[in-house]
Short mmCIF file of C-alpha atoms in Angstrom, two decimals:
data_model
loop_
_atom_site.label_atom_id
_atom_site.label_comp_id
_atom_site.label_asym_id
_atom_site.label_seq_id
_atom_site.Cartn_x
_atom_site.Cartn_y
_atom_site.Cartn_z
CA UNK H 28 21.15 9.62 -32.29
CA UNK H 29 21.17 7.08 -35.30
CA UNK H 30 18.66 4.28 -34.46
CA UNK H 31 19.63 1.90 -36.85
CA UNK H 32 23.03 -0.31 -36.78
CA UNK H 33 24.64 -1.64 -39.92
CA UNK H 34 28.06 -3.65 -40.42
CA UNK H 35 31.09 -1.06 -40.76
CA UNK H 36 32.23 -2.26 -44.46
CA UNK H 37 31.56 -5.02 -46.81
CA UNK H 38 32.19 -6.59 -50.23
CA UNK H 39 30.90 -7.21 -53.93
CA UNK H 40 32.23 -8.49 -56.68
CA UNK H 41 31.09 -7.01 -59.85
CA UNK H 42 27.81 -8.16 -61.45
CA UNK H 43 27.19 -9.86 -58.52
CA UNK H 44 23.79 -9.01 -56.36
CA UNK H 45 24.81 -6.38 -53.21
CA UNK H 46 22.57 -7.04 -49.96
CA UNK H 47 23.58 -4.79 -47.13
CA UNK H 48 21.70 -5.47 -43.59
CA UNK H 49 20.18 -2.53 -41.64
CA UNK H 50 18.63 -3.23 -37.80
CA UNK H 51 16.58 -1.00 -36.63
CA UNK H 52 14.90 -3.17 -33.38
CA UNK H 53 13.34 0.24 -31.95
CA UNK H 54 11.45 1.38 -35.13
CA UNK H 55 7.97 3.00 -34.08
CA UNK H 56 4.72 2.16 -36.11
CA UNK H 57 5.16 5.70 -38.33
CA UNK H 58 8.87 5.73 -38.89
CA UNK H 59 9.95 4.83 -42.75
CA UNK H 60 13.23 3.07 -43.77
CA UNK H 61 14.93 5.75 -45.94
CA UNK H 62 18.15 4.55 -47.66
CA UNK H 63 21.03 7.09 -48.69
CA UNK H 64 24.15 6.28 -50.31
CA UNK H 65 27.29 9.05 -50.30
CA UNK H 66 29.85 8.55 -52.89
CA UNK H 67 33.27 10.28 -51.57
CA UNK H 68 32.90 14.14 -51.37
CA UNK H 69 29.04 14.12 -52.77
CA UNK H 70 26.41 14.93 -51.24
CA UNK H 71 24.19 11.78 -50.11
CA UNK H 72 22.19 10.42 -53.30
CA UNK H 73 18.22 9.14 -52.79
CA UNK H 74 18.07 5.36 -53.25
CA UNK H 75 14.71 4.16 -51.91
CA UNK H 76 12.24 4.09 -48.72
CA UNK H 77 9.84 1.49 -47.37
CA UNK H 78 7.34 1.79 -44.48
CA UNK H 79 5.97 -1.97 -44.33
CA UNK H 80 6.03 -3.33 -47.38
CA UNK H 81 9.21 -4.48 -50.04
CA UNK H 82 9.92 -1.57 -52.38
CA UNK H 83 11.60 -1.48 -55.82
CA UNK H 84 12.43 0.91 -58.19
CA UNK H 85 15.71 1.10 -60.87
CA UNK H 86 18.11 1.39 -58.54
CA UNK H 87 17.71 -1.56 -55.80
CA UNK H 88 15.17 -3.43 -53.76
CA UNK H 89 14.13 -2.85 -50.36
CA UNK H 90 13.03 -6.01 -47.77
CA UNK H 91 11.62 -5.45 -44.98
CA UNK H 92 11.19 -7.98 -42.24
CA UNK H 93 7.34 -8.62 -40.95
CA UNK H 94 8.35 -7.42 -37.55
CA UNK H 95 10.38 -4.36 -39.44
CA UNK H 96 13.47 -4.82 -36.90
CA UNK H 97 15.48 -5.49 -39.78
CA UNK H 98 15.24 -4.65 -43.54
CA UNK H 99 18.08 -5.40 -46.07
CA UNK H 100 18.74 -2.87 -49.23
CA UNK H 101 19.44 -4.64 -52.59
CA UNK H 102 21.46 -3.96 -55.88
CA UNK H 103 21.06 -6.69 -57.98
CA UNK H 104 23.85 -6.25 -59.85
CA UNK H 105 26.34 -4.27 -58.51
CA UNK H 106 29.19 -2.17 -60.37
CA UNK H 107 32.23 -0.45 -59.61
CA UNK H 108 30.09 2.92 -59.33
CA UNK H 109 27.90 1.36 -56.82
CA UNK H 110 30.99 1.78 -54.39
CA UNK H 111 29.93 4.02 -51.41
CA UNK H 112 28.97 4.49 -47.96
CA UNK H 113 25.32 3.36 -47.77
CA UNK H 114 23.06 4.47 -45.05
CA UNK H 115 19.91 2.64 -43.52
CA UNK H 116 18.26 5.94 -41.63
CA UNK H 117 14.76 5.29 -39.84
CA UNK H 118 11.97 8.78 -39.77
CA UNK H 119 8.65 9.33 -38.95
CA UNK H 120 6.44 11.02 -41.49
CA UNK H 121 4.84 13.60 -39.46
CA UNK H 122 5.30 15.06 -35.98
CA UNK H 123 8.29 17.96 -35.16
CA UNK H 124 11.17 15.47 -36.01
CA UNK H 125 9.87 15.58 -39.64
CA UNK H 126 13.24 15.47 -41.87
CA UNK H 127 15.58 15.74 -39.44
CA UNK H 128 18.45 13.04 -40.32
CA UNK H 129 20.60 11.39 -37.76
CA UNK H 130 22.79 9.22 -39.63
CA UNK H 131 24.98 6.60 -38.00
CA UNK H 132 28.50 5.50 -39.58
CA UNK H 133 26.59 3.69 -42.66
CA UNK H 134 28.42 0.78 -44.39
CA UNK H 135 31.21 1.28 -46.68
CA UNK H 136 30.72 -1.33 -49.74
CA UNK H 137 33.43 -1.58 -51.98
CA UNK H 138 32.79 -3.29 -55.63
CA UNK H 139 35.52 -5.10 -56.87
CA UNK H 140 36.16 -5.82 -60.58
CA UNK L 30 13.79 12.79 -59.29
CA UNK L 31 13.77 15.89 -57.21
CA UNK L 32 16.97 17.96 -57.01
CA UNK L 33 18.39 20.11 -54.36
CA UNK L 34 21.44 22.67 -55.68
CA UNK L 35 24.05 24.14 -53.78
CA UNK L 36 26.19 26.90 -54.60
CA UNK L 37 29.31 27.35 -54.59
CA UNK L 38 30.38 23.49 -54.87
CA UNK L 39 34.15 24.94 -53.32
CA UNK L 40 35.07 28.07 -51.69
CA UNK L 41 38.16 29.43 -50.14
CA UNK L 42 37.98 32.60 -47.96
CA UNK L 43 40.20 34.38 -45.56
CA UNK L 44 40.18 34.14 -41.86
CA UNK L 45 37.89 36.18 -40.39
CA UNK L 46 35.62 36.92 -43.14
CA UNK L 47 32.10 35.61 -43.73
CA UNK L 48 31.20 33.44 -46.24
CA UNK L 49 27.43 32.59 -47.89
CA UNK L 50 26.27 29.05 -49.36
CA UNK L 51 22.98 28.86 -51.18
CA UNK L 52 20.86 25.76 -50.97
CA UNK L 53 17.49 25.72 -53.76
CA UNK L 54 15.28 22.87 -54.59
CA UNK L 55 14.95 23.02 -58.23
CA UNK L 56 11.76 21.22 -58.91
CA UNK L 57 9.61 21.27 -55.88
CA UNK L 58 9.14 23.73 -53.39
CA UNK L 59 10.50 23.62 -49.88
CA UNK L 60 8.84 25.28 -46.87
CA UNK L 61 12.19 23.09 -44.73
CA UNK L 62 15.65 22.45 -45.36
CA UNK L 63 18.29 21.16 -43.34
CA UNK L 64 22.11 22.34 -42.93
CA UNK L 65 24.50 19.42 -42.17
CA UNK L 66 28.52 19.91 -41.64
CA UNK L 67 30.53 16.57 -42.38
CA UNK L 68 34.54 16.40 -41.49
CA UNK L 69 36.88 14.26 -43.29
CA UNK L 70 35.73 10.48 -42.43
CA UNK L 71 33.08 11.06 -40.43
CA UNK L 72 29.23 10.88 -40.78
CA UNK L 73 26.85 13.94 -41.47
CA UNK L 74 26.22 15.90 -38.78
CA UNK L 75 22.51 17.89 -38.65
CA UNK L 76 23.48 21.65 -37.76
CA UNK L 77 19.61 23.33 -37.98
CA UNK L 78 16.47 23.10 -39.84
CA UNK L 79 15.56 25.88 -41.89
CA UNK L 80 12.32 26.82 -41.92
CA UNK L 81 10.86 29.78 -44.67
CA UNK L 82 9.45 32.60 -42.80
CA UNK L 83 10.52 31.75 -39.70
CA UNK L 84 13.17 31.49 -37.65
CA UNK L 85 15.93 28.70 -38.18
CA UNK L 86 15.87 26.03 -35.45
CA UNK L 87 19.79 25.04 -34.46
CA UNK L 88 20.83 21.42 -33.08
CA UNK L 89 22.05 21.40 -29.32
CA UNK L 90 25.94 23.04 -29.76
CA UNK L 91 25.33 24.63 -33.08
CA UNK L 92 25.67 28.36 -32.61
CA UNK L 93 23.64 30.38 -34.11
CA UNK L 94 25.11 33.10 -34.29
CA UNK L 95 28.00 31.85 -36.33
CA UNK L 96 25.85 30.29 -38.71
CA UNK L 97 22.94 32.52 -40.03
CA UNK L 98 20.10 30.52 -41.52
CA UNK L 99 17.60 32.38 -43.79
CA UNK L 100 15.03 30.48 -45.81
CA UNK L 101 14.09 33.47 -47.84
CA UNK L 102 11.41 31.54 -50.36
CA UNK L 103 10.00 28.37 -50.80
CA UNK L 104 12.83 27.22 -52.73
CA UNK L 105 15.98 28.74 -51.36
CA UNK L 106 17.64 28.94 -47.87
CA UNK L 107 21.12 29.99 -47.94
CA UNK L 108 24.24 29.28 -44.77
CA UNK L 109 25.90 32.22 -44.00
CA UNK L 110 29.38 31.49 -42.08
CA UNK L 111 30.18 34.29 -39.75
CA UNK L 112 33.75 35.47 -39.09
CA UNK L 113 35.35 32.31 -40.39
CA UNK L 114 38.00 30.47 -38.59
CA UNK L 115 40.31 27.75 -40.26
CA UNK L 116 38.24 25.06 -37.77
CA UNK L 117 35.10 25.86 -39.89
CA UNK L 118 36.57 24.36 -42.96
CA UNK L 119 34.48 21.34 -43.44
CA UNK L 120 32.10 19.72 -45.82
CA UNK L 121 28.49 21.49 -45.78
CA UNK L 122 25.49 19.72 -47.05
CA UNK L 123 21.73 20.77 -47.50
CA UNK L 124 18.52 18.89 -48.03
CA UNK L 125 14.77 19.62 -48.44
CA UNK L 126 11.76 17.77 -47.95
CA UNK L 127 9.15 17.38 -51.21
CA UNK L 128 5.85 17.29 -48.94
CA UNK L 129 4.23 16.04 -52.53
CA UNK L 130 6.13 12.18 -52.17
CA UNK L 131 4.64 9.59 -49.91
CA UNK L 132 6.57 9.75 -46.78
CA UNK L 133 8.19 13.37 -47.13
CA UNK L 134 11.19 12.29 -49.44
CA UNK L 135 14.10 14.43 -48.06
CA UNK L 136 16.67 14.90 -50.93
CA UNK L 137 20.42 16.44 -50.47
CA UNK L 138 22.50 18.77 -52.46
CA UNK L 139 25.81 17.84 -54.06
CA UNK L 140 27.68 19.34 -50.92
CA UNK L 141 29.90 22.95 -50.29
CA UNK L 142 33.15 22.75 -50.02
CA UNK L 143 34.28 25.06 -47.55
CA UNK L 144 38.52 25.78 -47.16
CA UNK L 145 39.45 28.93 -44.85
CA UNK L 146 42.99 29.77 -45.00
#
């Protein structure tokens, strides 16, 4: 089962920064925050992971809260081709679960012009 | 980045035949993939873990029988569907872990489209 919750859908204007929310209140101490985005009949695409600290790298930011029951995923300026289902999926890094992906119903962010 | 290839991106086969999608990561190598199947509007679902040299490990409901797993190298496993039935036309989607990124970055391929008529 996914262990994270995120909103169903949300909006950006274009050019305008994209923050989607992610809880994840039952993280354990070795589990990263992995972020996947799927644009419509693609596989999911790589966007970034965190373990405690923020992360950045050309595509968006990662913030993760102190207590890491929450963490929020940021493009800072979003276009029309940013428009996908984003998923906030929590793993360990070792142990027999290794790479196996439960993914919940992600959020659906739509870019408008 | 690291990419993961599928092949074929679409197929169409008859009823009752089998049909064989390919999964390779291109740049690293891969001693476990995953299978996923996604339907129309819905999430990914994990089907098994492919593991090379051994034997594939299948979620709780997956059969295994009807989808034969074999991770033949460090870079290739390949999803054979058994005796296809029009209810196994779905969206099939692989993905390896690169052991060489912190954390064990797991990275998908573009998808299989699979149609049985």
């Amino acid at each position: 089962d996914a262990k994270t919750t995120q909103p169903t859908s949300m909006d950006c204007a274009e050019g305008r920064a994209a923050n989607l929310p992610c809880n994840h209140s039952t993280i354990s101490g070795n589990e990263y925050v992995y972020w996947y985005r799927q644009i419509h009949s693609q596989g999911p695409q790589y966007i970034i992971h965190g373990l405690k600290n923020n992360e950045t790298n050309e595509m968006a930011s990662l913030i993760i809260t102190e207590d890491r029951k929450s963490s929020t995923l940021i493009l800072p300026h979003a276009t029309l081709r940013d428009t996908a289902v984003y998923y906030c999926i929590v793993r360990p890094d070792r142990g027999s679960t290794l790479g196996r992906l439960y993914f919940g119903r992600g959020t659906q962010l739509t870019v408008w012009p | 980045g690291a990419v993961v290839s599928q092949h074929p991106s679409r197929v169409i086969c008859k009823s009752g035949t089998s049909v064989k999608i390919e999964c390779r990561s291109l740049d690293f190598q891969a001693t476990t993939m995953f299978w996923y199947r996604q339907f129309p509007k819905q999430s990914l679902m994990l089907m098994a873990t492919s593991n090379e040299g051994s034997k594939a490990t299948y979620e709780q409901g997956v059969e295994k029988d009807k989808f034969l797993i074999n991770h033949a190298s460090l870079t290739l496993s390949t999803l054979t569907v058994t005796s296809a039935h029009p209810e196994d036309s779905s969206f099939y989607i692989c993905s390896a872990r690169d052991r060489t990124t912190s954390g064990n970055t797991i990275y998908f391929g573009e998808g299989s489209w699979l149609t049985v008529v």
